[in-house]
Short mmCIF file of C-alpha atoms in Angstrom, two decimals:
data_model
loop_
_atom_site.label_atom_id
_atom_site.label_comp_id
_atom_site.label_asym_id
_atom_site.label_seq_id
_atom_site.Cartn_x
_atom_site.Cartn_y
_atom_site.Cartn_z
CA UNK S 289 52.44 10.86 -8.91
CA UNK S 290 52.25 14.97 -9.51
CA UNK S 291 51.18 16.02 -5.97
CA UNK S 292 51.55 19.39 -7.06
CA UNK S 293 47.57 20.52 -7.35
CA UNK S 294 46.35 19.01 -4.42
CA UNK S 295 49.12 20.79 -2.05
CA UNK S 296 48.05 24.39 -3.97
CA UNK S 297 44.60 24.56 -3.57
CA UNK S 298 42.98 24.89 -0.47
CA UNK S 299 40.09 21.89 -1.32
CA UNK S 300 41.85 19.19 -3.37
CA UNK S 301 39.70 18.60 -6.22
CA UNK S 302 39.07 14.88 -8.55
CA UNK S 303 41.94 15.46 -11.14
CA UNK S 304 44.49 12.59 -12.70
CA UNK S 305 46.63 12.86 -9.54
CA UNK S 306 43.59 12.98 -7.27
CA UNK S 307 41.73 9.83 -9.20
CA UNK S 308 45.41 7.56 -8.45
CA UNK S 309 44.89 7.93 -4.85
CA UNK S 310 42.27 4.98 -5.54
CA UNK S 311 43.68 1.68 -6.04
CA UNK S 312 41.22 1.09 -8.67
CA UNK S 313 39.01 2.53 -10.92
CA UNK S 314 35.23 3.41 -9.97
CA UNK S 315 33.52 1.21 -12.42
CA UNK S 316 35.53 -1.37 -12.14
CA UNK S 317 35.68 -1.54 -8.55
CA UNK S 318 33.85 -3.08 -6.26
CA UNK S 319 32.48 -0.50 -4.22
CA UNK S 320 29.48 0.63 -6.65
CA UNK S 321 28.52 -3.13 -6.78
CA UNK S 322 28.15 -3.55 -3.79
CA UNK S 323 26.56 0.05 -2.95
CA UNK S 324 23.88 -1.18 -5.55
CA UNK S 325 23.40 -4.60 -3.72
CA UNK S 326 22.75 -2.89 -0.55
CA UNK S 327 20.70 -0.39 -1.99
CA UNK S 328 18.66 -2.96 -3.59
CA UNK S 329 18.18 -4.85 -0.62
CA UNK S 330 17.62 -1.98 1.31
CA UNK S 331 14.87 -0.45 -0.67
CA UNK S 332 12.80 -3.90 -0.98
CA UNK S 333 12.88 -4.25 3.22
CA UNK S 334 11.85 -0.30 3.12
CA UNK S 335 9.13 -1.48 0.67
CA UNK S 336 7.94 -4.22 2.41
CA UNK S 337 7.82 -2.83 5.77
CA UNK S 338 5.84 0.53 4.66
CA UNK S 339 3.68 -1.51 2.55
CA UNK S 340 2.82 -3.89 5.75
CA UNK S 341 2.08 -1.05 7.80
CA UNK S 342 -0.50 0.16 5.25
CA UNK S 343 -2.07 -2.96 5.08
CA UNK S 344 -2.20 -2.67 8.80
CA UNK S 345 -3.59 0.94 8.91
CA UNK S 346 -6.32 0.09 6.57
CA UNK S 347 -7.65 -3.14 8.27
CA UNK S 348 -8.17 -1.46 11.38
CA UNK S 349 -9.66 1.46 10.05
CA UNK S 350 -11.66 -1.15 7.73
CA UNK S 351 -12.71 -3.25 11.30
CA UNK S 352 -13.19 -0.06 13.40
CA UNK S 353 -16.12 -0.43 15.57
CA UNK S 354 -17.28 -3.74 13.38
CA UNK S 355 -19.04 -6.49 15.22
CA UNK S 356 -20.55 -9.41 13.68
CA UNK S 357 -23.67 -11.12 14.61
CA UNK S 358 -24.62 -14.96 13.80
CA UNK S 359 -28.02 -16.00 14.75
CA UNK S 360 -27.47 -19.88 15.05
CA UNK S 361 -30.89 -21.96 15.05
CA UNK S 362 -31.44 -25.16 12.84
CA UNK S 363 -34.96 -24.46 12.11
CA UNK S 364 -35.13 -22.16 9.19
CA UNK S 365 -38.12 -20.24 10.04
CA UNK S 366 -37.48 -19.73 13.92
CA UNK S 367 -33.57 -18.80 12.37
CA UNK S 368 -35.42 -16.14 10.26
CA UNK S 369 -37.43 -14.81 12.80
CA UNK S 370 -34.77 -14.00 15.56
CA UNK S 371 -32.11 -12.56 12.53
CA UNK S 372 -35.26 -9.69 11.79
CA UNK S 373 -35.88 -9.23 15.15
CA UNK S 374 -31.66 -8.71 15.54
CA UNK S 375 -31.86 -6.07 12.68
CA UNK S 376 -34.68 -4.53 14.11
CA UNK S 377 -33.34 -4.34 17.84
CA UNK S 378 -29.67 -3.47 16.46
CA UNK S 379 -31.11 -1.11 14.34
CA UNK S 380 -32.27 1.06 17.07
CA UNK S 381 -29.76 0.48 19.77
CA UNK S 382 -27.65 3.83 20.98
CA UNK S 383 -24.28 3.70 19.53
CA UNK S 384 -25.31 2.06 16.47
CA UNK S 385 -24.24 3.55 13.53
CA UNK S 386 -25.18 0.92 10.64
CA UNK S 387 -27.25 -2.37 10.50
CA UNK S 388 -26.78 -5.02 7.75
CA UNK S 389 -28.47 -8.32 7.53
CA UNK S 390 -25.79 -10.31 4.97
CA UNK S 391 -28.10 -11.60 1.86
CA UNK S 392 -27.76 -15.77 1.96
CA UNK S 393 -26.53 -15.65 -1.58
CA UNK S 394 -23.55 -13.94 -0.52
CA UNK S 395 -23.08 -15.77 2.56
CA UNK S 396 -23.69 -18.90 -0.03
CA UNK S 397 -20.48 -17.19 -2.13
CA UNK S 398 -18.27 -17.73 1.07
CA UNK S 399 -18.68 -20.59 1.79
CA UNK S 400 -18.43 -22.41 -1.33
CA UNK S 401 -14.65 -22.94 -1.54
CA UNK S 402 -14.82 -24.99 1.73
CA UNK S 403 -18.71 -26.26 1.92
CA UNK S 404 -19.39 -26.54 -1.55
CA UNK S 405 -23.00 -24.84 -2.94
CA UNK S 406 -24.51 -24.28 -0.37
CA UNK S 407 -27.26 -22.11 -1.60
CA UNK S 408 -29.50 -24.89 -3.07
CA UNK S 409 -28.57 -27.50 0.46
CA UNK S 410 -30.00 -24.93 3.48
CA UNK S 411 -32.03 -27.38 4.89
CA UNK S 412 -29.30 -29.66 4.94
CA UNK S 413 -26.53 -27.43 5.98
CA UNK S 414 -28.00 -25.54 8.07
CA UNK S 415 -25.90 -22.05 7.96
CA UNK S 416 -26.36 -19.18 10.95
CA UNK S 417 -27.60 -15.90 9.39
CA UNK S 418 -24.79 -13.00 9.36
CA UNK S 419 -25.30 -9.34 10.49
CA UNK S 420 -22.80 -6.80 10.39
CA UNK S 421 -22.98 -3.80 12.60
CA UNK S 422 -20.81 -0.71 13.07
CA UNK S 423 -20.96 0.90 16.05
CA UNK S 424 -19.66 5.18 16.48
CA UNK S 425 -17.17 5.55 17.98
CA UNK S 426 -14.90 3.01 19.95
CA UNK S 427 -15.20 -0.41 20.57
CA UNK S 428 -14.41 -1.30 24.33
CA UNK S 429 -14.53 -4.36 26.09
CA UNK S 430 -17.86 -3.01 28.66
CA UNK S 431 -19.12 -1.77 25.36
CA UNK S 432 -19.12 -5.27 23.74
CA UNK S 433 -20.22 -6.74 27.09
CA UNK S 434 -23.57 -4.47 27.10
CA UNK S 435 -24.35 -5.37 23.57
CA UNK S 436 -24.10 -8.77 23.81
CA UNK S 437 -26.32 -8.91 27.32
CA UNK S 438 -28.80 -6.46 25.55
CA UNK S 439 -28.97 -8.26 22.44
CA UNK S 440 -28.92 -11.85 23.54
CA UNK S 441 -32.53 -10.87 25.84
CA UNK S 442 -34.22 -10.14 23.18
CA UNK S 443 -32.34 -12.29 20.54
CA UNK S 444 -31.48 -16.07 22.82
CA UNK S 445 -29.78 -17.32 19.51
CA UNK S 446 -27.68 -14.49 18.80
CA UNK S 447 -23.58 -14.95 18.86
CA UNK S 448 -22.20 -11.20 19.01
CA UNK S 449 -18.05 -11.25 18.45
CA UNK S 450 -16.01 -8.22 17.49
CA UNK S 451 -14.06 -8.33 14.37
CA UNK S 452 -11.08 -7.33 15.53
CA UNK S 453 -10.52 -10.73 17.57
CA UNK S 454 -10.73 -12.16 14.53
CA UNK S 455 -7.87 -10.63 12.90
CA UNK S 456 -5.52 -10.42 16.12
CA UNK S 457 -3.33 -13.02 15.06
CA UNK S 458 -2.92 -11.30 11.41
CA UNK S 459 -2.21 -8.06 13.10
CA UNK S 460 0.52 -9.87 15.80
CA UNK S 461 2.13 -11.67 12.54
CA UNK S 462 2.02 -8.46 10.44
CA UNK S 463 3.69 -6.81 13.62
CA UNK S 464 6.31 -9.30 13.73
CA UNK S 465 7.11 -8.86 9.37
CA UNK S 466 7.38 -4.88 10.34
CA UNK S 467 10.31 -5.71 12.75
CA UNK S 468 11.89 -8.24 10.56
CA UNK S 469 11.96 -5.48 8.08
CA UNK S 470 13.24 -2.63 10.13
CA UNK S 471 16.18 -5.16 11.24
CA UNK S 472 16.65 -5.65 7.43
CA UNK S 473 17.23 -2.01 6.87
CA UNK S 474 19.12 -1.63 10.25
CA UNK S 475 21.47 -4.60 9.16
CA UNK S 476 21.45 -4.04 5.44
CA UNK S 477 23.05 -0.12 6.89
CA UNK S 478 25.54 -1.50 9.23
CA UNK S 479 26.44 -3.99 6.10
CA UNK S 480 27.06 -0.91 4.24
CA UNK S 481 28.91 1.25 6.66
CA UNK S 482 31.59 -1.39 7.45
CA UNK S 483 31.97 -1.94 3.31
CA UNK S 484 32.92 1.21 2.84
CA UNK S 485 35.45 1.32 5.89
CA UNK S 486 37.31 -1.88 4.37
CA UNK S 487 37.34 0.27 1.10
CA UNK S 488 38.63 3.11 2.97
CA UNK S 489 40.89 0.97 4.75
CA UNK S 490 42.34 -0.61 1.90
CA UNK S 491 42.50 2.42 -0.77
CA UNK S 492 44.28 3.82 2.47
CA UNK S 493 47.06 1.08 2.85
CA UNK S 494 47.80 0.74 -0.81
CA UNK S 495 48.63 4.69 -0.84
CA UNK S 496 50.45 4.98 2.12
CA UNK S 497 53.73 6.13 0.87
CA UNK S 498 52.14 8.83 -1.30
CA UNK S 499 49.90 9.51 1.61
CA UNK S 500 53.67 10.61 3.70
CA UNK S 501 55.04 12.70 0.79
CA UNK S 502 51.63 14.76 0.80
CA UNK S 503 52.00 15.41 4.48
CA UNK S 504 55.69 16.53 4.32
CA UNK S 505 54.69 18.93 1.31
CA UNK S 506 51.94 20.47 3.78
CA UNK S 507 48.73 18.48 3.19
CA UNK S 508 46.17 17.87 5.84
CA UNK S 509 44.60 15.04 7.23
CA UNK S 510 41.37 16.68 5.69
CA UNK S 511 42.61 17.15 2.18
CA UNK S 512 43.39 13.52 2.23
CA UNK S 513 40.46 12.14 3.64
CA UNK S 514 38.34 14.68 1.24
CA UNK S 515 40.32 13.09 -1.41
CA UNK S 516 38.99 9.96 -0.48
CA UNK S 517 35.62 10.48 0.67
CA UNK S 518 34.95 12.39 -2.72
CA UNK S 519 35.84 9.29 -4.69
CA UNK S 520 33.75 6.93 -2.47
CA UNK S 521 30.98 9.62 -2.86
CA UNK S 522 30.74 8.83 -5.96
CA UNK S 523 31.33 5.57 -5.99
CA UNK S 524 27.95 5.56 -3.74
CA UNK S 525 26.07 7.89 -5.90
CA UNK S 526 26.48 5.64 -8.72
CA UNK S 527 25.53 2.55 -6.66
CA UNK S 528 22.76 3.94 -5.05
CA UNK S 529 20.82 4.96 -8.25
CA UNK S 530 21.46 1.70 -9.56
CA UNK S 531 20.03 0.14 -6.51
CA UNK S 532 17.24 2.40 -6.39
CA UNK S 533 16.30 1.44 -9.86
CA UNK S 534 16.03 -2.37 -8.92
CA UNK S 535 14.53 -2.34 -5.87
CA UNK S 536 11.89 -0.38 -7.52
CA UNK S 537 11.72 -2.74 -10.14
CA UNK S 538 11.20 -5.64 -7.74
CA UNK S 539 8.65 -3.72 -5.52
CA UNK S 540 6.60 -2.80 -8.83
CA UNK S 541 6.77 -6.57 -9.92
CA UNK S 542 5.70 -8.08 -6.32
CA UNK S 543 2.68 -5.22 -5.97
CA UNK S 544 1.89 -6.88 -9.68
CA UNK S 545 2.10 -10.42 -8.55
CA UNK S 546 -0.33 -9.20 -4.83
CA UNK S 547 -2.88 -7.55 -6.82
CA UNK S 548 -3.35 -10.39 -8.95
CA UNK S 549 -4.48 -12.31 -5.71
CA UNK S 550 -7.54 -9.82 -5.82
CA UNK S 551 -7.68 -10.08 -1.57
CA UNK S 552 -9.03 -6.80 -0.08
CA UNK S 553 -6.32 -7.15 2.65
CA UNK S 554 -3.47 -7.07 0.56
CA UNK S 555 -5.19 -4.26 -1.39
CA UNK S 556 -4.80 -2.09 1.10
CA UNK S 557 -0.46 -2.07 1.42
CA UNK S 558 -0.37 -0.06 -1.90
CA UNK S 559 2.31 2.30 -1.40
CA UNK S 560 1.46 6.00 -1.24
CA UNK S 561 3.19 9.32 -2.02
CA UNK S 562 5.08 10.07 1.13
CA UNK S 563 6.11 5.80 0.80
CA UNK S 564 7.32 6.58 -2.66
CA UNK S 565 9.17 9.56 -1.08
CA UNK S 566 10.79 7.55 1.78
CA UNK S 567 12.01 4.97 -0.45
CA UNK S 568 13.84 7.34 -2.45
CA UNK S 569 15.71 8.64 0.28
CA UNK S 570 17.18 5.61 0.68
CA UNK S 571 19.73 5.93 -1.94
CA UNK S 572 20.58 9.15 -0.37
CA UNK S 573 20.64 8.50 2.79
CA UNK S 574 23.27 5.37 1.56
CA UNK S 575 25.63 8.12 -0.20
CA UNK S 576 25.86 10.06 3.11
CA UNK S 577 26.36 7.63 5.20
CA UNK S 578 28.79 5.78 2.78
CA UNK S 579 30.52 9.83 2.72
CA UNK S 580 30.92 9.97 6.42
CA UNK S 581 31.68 6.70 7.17
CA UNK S 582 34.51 7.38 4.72
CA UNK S 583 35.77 10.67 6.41
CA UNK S 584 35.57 9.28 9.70
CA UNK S 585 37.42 6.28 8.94
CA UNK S 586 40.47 8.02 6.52
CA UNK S 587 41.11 10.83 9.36
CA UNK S 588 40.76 8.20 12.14
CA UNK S 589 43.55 6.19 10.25
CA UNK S 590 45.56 9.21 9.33
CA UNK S 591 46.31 10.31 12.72
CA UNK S 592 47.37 6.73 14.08
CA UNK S 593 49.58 6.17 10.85
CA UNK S 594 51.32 9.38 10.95
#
């Protein structure tokens, strides 16, 4: 092996002699593989978990301040009465930002999949009329409370619950995917950083001898481990944008495969422009890490072996 450029130059640079350190070559080696595995991987968790937390955002901005209203009474007429006298009372109530009675058609609409039609069986099925209110600002527990004392004097069949009950268990379960995710990305990195050290470790004992006849020419354990960390740069580099590229590919198939469901709530985890962003730094992010780890490791080893 000619040793001879690396010793004269103050920053060894990738040349013939420098490329040999490596036991094998980059391609064929395992290290981009696997970069672009955990790339991959990475970048779909990333996805996932910024995509959940949108979906999040949206339905509580969505539910802010919602309440819903069901006036239940069997007798059409009396059930008609008490839901105008609701809109009318809700309607000019302080706090109360915006009153609507839900038509029965599409009330009919939403409960077909599990009632049937409904729409021509009313007297038969007796429904509860719907109103949906909004309330400014905040919606507190004493808030709630006041409402549904205030409204249920004027209004005895009125049932007043906040929407946000309804969808605590979606948010606690949505909660519980973002974790899972961030423990992807936290494993998927740790996966990662001990890959590279067995690389490291390896490229390292297969080059030992050469390794000696550097340092007795007047190499440093910096020039060695740049040597190294150079090659396993890009080694990462080529990995990463290889794992970017299919973890964006999955993402963009999945968000194809959600939007077909046509729900509202899933509508809302479309990824924006800063998501985009973050997921791209992923690949990034790998190649440093995958850089340092690789420094770290080579000089770590250096000064124990020599």
């Amino acid at each position: 092996m000619a040793l001879g450029p690396i010793i004269r130059r103050g920053t060894p640079r990738f040349g013939n002699s420098a490329s040999r350190m490596m036991p094998q070559a980059r391609i064929a080696g395992p290290m981009p593989w696997v970069m672009a595995i955990m790339v991959a991987l990475t970048v779909m968790a990333a996805g996932a978990g910024l995509a959940l937390s949108n979906v999040a955002s949206g339905a509580r901005a969505e539910i802010a301040g919602g309440i819903t209203v069901q006036v239940v009474e069997g007798a059409p007429a009396s059930r008609e009465r008490q839901a105008r006298r609701a809109v009318t009372f809700l309607s000019g109530y302080e706090g109360v930002a915006s009153v609507r009675r839900v038509p029965d058609a599409e009330l009919a609409a939403l409960l077909e999949p599990w009632l049937g039609n409904v729409a021509n069986e009313r007297e038969s099925v007796p429904t509860p009329a719907l109103i949906d209110v909004r309330l400014s600002g905040p919606l507190t527990a004493l808030r709630l409370r006041e409402l549904r004392n205030a409204l249920v004097a004027q209004v005895p069949a009125a049932r007043l619950d906040a929407q946000a009950r309804w969808l605590g268990p979606v948010f606690d379960a949505i909660r519980s995917m973002q974790f899972l995710a961030a423990g992807l990305v936290i494993l998927l990195a740790a996966t990662s950083v001990a890959a590279v050290w067995l690389a490291a470790r390896s490229a390292l004992g297969s080059n030992r001898d050469t390794i000696e006849v550097i340092h007795h020419l007047g190499g440093t354990d910096g020039q060695i481990a740049s040597i190294f960390q150079r090659s396993i740069g890009i080694d990462a580099t080529l990995g990463g944008v290889a794992g970017l590229a299919l973890g964006v590919g999955a993402i963009f198939i999945l968000g194809q495969q959600f939007a077909a469901l046509g729900s509202g709530l899933v509508a809302g985890g479309t990824l924006a422009l800063l998501d985009w962003l973050a997921i791209a730094a992923v690949p990034l992010a790998g190649v440093v890490l995958a850089i340092l780890t690789a420094r770290f490791t080579v000089i770590a080893a250096l000064r124990r072996m020599l």
